[in-house]
């Protein structure tokens, strides 16, 4: 199954009952799949007039307490930031998927990871966070998509799954769980959804608090959820991490798979390198990364991204100057080849001369 | 089996994506790990379209391959673009119906297949992609001919005429590979 | 209360027993009441969800006694669409001002109406931005003075006031569109009928419905409440024709 279709089907299997969308490459297949599939399960499919409207349709739909989601790509996600901020402020569960393409601006339509900051550090206004998941295979996209709905419900907070264009376009074998595991929400049982003030006080879904003390309380309430996420939701994967590693690569999404190939090749040449792959980008696996990075055998930590060093800031935050940190990245829709990454690793492991160039200078300067 | 990578490249409309998908489905059917990765976007409109299929017994890393073991080119622009990047020791399958040159590289096996002519003789030039797929399967042994046959039956089961024609050209491509390159052991 | 008294006028069940924050002479209170009466009379208060706008009436949920969502500026029709599609059994309405609906939310309202979403919009047009302190609105009258048009609205620079009822009724999709005013008791009675009808069509699952209500803003217009009602009658009514523009009962099928 193609990644985009697998994501769509995963949402159906997770019990999603509403999907709102606006066409944008490279993820329009999700909408093309769901326009047929949603009616089969009695759900709602609606193509809105803009991503601004779609984000807010999602907001209205999420207020029913049912499982709802949207998918888009970078410029479209920018337009949804308004509704994302409002949904976070109003404690609403919703799932958003960003199949990232190169930016800024209209950018291009080829794969990129340059919306890391937007997803992980904010994007919209105010004191809020998204729970951010990053799959590296089509199967993982399915698993994380289903998990996204559970986490959105658990925290009553928007959850975003980010993948690059490759995840959306790639076809791999996938397995879906049995039908019986599907759970549909019963909005009438929730204690917050808007479903008619019958024999109870009216419920108001809102993010306006004119009294600053109330607004501060709401912000701390949100923060409590983010602290709980840090305790309970951190997910990551180690690949060939062991005491022989000289270097530790940190990479996520499809980029991490390219690094896997590099690690396998180096292994066959007798060079041991490990991979730390964050699966949750927020909460970031800071402690876990630090634990692996500070080990004595690790000389250098290399962050590899399809952007001009965005996740690098979280790697630096995790390691706090305790190890040398290097960066390699390509962006704008260019996917680093295994060979490029391999040369960078070799350059770091066997430095030709001890040039003391500052880290910053090297960033993003991957001259062809 | 070791990891095998193959790229199919040609004009949009030559069935490039379908050839790759048929191979991918067949790989999955044999219980292998498979990743099918297309080119997409403006490249699809008139230029060269291509897809890469990675097949392995182990977990697949990069779906992006710099130097695939095999590249099947369906037209001249693809020949020019992809000829130089076939992995040394690899296989270069050239649709000689539309490409009237040969590569002067000596470090790989070059296999000329008159895809369009064979498909046309069988009754439909649109089956060129299946001729080339058959040739690839015969030359590489990455999946079994029977598995691809099964996949085609599933995909074209309802269209009896089309199925019959495609099965025929698949076998012809396959046989041509055996005649030209000799029987290969399973990889 | 003595046992032989008859209640002939009381607070609708769909209104909270509270004092509003609206300025003296503002007609939001009247319009709120008309909405509440319509919900009560149709018996849908406990199935109703309002969508509050950004503007003076953002706090409408403190006054009307039903469930509410509070939308980003201009996006109430998108929220209402998302909600109503998921819960077609409920009665959904947006309550929007002229800045919210006719300026920043122009896209959302036109497309919601064009899709024939089965919800009701109460559009309060008082020709000015009230909450932000009297700036020019898309419905501000030619020559009308506001804080951002201190010499009066210059139509050569910013165009003429937008007539939303006319725009929405020009869409081919069936709908109920009426413009009313609330500056005299007679007009209030007519407005009540229109608002009731708008909700009735929704409850019957018939069409999108929008009632544009010409309203006063004495504070930002710089008039007394009495002067404001006169200004509305003299300036707005001639430009914003009061009538039913579209009614599914009277529209031929396309």
Coordinates of N, CA, C and O in Angstrom, one line a residue, chain A residues 58-138:
Chain A
X58 N -12.2 21.2 11.4 CA -11.7 20.2 12.3 C -12.0 20.6 13.7 O -12.4 19.8 14.6
X59 N -11.8 21.9 14.0 CA -12.1 22.4 15.3 C -13.5 22.2 15.7 O -13.9 21.6 16.8
X60 N -14.5 22.5 14.8 CA -15.9 22.3 15.1 C -16.2 20.8 15.2 O -16.9 20.4 16.2
X61 N -15.6 20.0 14.4 CA -15.9 18.6 14.4 C -15.3 17.9 15.6 O -16.0 17.1 16.2
X62 N -14.1 18.4 16.1 CA -13.5 17.8 17.3 C -14.4 18.1 18.5 O -14.4 17.4 19.5
X63 N -15.1 19.2 18.5 CA -15.9 19.6 19.6 C -17.1 18.6 19.8 O -17.7 18.6 20.9
X64 N -17.4 17.7 18.9 CA -18.4 16.7 19.1 C -17.9 15.6 19.9 O -18.7 14.7 20.3
X65 N -16.6 15.5 20.1 CA -16.0 14.4 20.8 C -15.7 13.2 20.0 O -15.2 12.1 20.4
X66 N -16.0 13.2 18.7 CA -15.7 12.1 17.8 C -14.3 12.2 17.3 O -13.7 13.3 17.3
X67 N -13.8 11.1 16.7 CA -12.4 11.2 16.2 C -12.3 11.8 14.8 O -13.0 11.3 13.9
X68 N -11.6 12.9 14.7 CA -11.5 13.6 13.4 C -10.1 13.9 13.1 O -9.3 14.0 14.0
X69 N -9.8 14.1 11.8 CA -8.5 14.4 11.4 C -8.4 15.1 10.1 O -9.4 15.2 9.3
X70 N -7.2 15.6 9.8 CA -6.9 16.2 8.5 C -5.5 15.8 8.1 O -4.7 15.4 8.9
X71 N -5.2 15.9 6.8 CA -3.9 15.7 6.3 C -3.6 16.9 5.4 O -4.5 17.4 4.7
X72 N -2.3 17.3 5.3 CA -1.9 18.4 4.4 C -0.4 18.3 4.2 O 0.2 17.3 4.6
X73 N 0.1 19.3 3.6 CA 1.6 19.4 3.4 C 2.0 20.9 3.8 O 1.1 21.8 3.8
X74 N 3.2 21.1 4.0 CA 3.8 22.3 4.6 C 3.0 23.6 4.5 O 2.6 24.2 5.5
X75 N 2.8 24.1 3.2 CA 2.1 25.4 3.2 C 0.7 25.4 3.7 O 0.2 26.3 4.3
X76 N 0.1 24.2 3.5 CA -1.3 24.0 4.1 C -1.3 24.0 5.6 O -2.2 24.6 6.2
X77 N -0.3 23.4 6.1 CA -0.2 23.3 7.6 C 0.0 24.7 8.2 O -0.5 25.0 9.3
X78 N 0.8 25.5 7.5 CA 1.0 26.9 7.9 C -0.4 27.6 8.1 O -0.6 28.3 9.1
X79 N -1.2 27.4 7.1 CA -2.5 28.0 7.2 C -3.4 27.5 8.3 O -4.4 28.1 8.7
X80 N -3.1 26.3 8.8 CA -3.9 25.7 9.8 C -3.5 26.1 11.2 O -4.1 25.7 12.2
X81 N -2.4 26.8 11.3 CA -1.8 27.1 12.6 C -2.8 27.8 13.5 O -2.8 27.7 14.7
X82 N -3.7 28.7 12.9 CA -4.7 29.4 13.7 C -5.5 28.4 14.5 O -5.6 28.4 15.7
X83 N -6.1 27.4 13.7 CA -7.0 26.5 14.4 C -6.3 25.6 15.4 O -6.8 25.2 16.4
X84 N -5.0 25.3 15.1 CA -4.2 24.4 15.9 C -4.1 25.1 17.3 O -4.3 24.4 18.4
X85 N -3.7 26.3 17.3 CA -3.6 27.1 18.5 C -4.9 27.1 19.3 O -4.9 26.9 20.5
X86 N -6.0 27.4 18.6 CA -7.3 27.4 19.3 C -7.7 26.1 19.9 O -8.2 26.0 21.0
X87 N -7.4 25.0 19.1 CA -7.8 23.7 19.6 C -7.0 23.3 20.8 O -7.5 22.7 21.7
X88 N -5.7 23.6 20.8 CA -4.8 23.3 21.9 C -5.4 24.1 23.1 O -5.5 23.5 24.2
X89 N -5.7 25.4 22.9 CA -6.2 26.2 24.0 C -7.5 25.8 24.6 O -7.7 25.9 25.8
X90 N -8.3 25.2 23.7 CA -9.6 24.7 24.1 C -9.6 23.2 24.5 O -10.7 22.7 24.8
X91 N -8.4 22.6 24.6 CA -8.3 21.2 25.0 C -9.1 20.3 24.1 O -9.9 19.5 24.6
X92 N -8.9 20.3 22.9 CA -9.6 19.5 21.9 C -8.7 18.4 21.3 O -7.5 18.7 21.0
X93 N -9.1 17.2 21.2 CA -8.3 16.2 20.6 C -8.6 16.2 19.0 O -9.7 16.3 18.6
X94 N -7.5 16.2 18.3 CA -7.6 16.1 16.8 C -6.3 15.6 16.3 O -5.3 15.8 17.0
X95 N -6.3 15.0 15.2 CA -5.1 14.5 14.6 C -4.8 15.2 13.3 O -5.7 15.3 12.4
X96 N -3.6 15.7 13.1 CA -3.2 16.3 11.9 C -1.9 15.6 11.3 O -1.1 15.2 12.1
X97 N -1.9 15.4 10.0 CA -0.7 14.8 9.4 C -0.1 15.8 8.5 O -0.8 16.4 7.7
X98 N 1.2 16.0 8.6 CA 1.9 16.9 7.7 C 2.9 16.0 6.9 O 3.9 15.5 7.4
X99 N 2.6 15.9 5.6 CA 3.5 15.2 4.7 C 4.4 16.3 4.1 O 4.0 16.9 3.1
X100 N 5.6 16.5 4.7 CA 6.4 17.7 4.5 C 7.0 17.7 3.1 O 7.5 16.8 2.6
X101 N 7.0 19.0 2.5 CA 7.7 19.3 1.3 C 8.6 20.4 1.6 O 8.6 21.1 2.6
X102 N 9.5 20.7 0.6 CA 10.5 21.7 0.8 C 9.9 23.1 0.9 O 9.0 23.5 0.2
X103 N 10.4 23.9 1.8 CA 10.0 25.3 2.0 C 11.2 26.2 2.2 O 12.3 25.7 2.0
X104 N 11.2 27.4 2.5 CA 9.9 28.2 2.9 C 9.2 28.6 1.7 O 9.6 28.4 0.5
X105 N 8.0 29.3 1.9 CA 7.2 29.8 0.9 C 6.5 28.7 0.1 O 6.3 27.6 0.7
X106 N 6.3 28.8 -1.2 CA 5.7 27.8 -1.9 C 6.7 26.6 -2.1 O 6.3 25.5 -2.2
X107 N 8.0 26.9 -2.0 CA 9.0 25.9 -1.9 C 9.0 25.0 -3.1 O 9.0 25.4 -4.3
X108 N 8.9 23.7 -2.8 CA 8.8 22.7 -3.9 C 7.9 21.6 -3.4 O 7.2 21.7 -2.4
X109 N 7.8 20.5 -4.1 CA 6.9 19.4 -3.7 C 7.7 18.1 -3.4 O 7.1 17.1 -3.1
X110 N 9.0 18.2 -3.3 CA 9.8 17.0 -3.0 C 10.0 16.9 -1.5 O 9.8 17.9 -0.8
X111 N 10.4 15.7 -1.0 CA 10.5 15.5 0.4 C 11.4 16.4 1.2 O 12.5 16.7 0.7
X112 N 11.0 16.8 2.4 CA 11.8 17.6 3.2 C 11.4 17.3 4.7 O 10.4 16.7 4.9
X113 N 12.3 17.8 5.6 CA 11.9 17.7 7.0 C 12.0 19.1 7.6 O 12.4 19.3 8.8
X114 N 11.7 20.1 6.8 CA 12.0 21.5 7.3 C 10.9 22.1 8.1 O 10.9 23.3 8.4
X115 N 9.8 21.3 8.5 CA 8.8 21.9 9.3 C 9.0 21.4 10.8 O 8.0 21.4 11.5
X116 N 10.2 21.0 11.1 CA 10.4 20.5 12.5 C 10.1 21.5 13.5 O 9.3 21.3 14.4
X117 N 10.6 22.7 13.3 CA 10.4 23.8 14.3 C 8.9 24.1 14.4 O 8.3 24.2 15.5
X118 N 8.2 24.2 13.2 CA 6.8 24.5 13.2 C 6.0 23.5 14.0 O 5.1 23.8 14.8
X119 N 6.3 22.2 13.8 CA 5.6 21.2 14.5 C 5.9 21.1 16.0 O 5.1 21.0 16.9
X120 N 7.2 21.1 16.3 CA 7.7 20.8 17.6 C 7.8 22.0 18.5 O 7.6 21.9 19.7
X121 N 8.1 23.2 18.0 CA 8.3 24.3 18.8 C 7.1 25.3 18.8 O 7.2 26.3 19.5
X122 N 6.1 25.0 18.1 CA 5.0 25.9 18.1 C 4.4 26.0 16.7 O 3.9 25.0 16.2
X123 N 4.5 27.2 16.1 CA 3.8 27.3 14.8 C 2.7 28.3 14.9 O 2.6 29.3 14.3
X124 N 1.8 28.0 15.8 CA 0.7 28.9 16.2 C 1.2 29.7 17.4 O 2.2 29.5 17.9
X125 N 0.3 30.6 17.9 CA 0.6 31.5 19.0 C 0.2 30.9 20.3 O -0.7 30.0 20.4
X126 N 0.9 31.3 21.4 CA 0.5 30.9 22.7 C 1.3 29.8 23.3 O 2.1 29.1 22.6
X127 N 1.1 29.5 24.6 CA 1.8 28.5 25.4 C 1.2 27.1 25.1 O 0.3 26.7 25.9
X128 N 1.5 26.5 24.0 CA 1.0 25.2 23.8 C 2.0 24.3 23.1 O 3.0 24.8 22.5
X129 N 1.8 23.1 23.1 CA 2.7 22.1 22.4 C 1.8 21.1 21.6 O 0.6 20.9 22.0
X130 N 2.3 20.6 20.6 CA 1.7 19.4 19.9 C 2.4 18.2 20.3 O 3.7 18.3 20.5
X131 N 1.8 17.1 20.4 CA 2.5 15.8 20.5 C 2.9 15.4 19.1 O 2.0 15.4 18.2
X132 N 4.1 15.2 18.8 CA 4.6 15.1 17.5 C 5.2 13.7 17.3 O 6.1 13.3 18.0
X133 N 4.7 12.9 16.3 CA 5.2 11.6 16.0 C 5.8 11.6 14.6 O 5.3 12.2 13.7
X134 N 6.9 10.8 14.4 CA 7.6 10.8 13.1 C 7.9 9.3 12.7 O 8.8 8.7 13.2
X135 N 7.1 8.8 11.8 CA 7.3 7.4 11.3 C 8.4 7.3 10.3 O 8.7 8.3 9.6
X136 N 9.1 6.1 10.2 CA 10.1 6.0 9.2 C 9.8 4.9 8.2 O 10.5 4.7 7.2
X137 N 8.7 4.2 8.4 CA 8.3 3.2 7.4 C 6.8 3.4 7.2 O 6.1 4.0 8.1
X138 N 6.2 2.7 6.2 CA 4.8 2.8 6.0 C 4.1 2.1 7.1 O 3.0 2.5 7.6

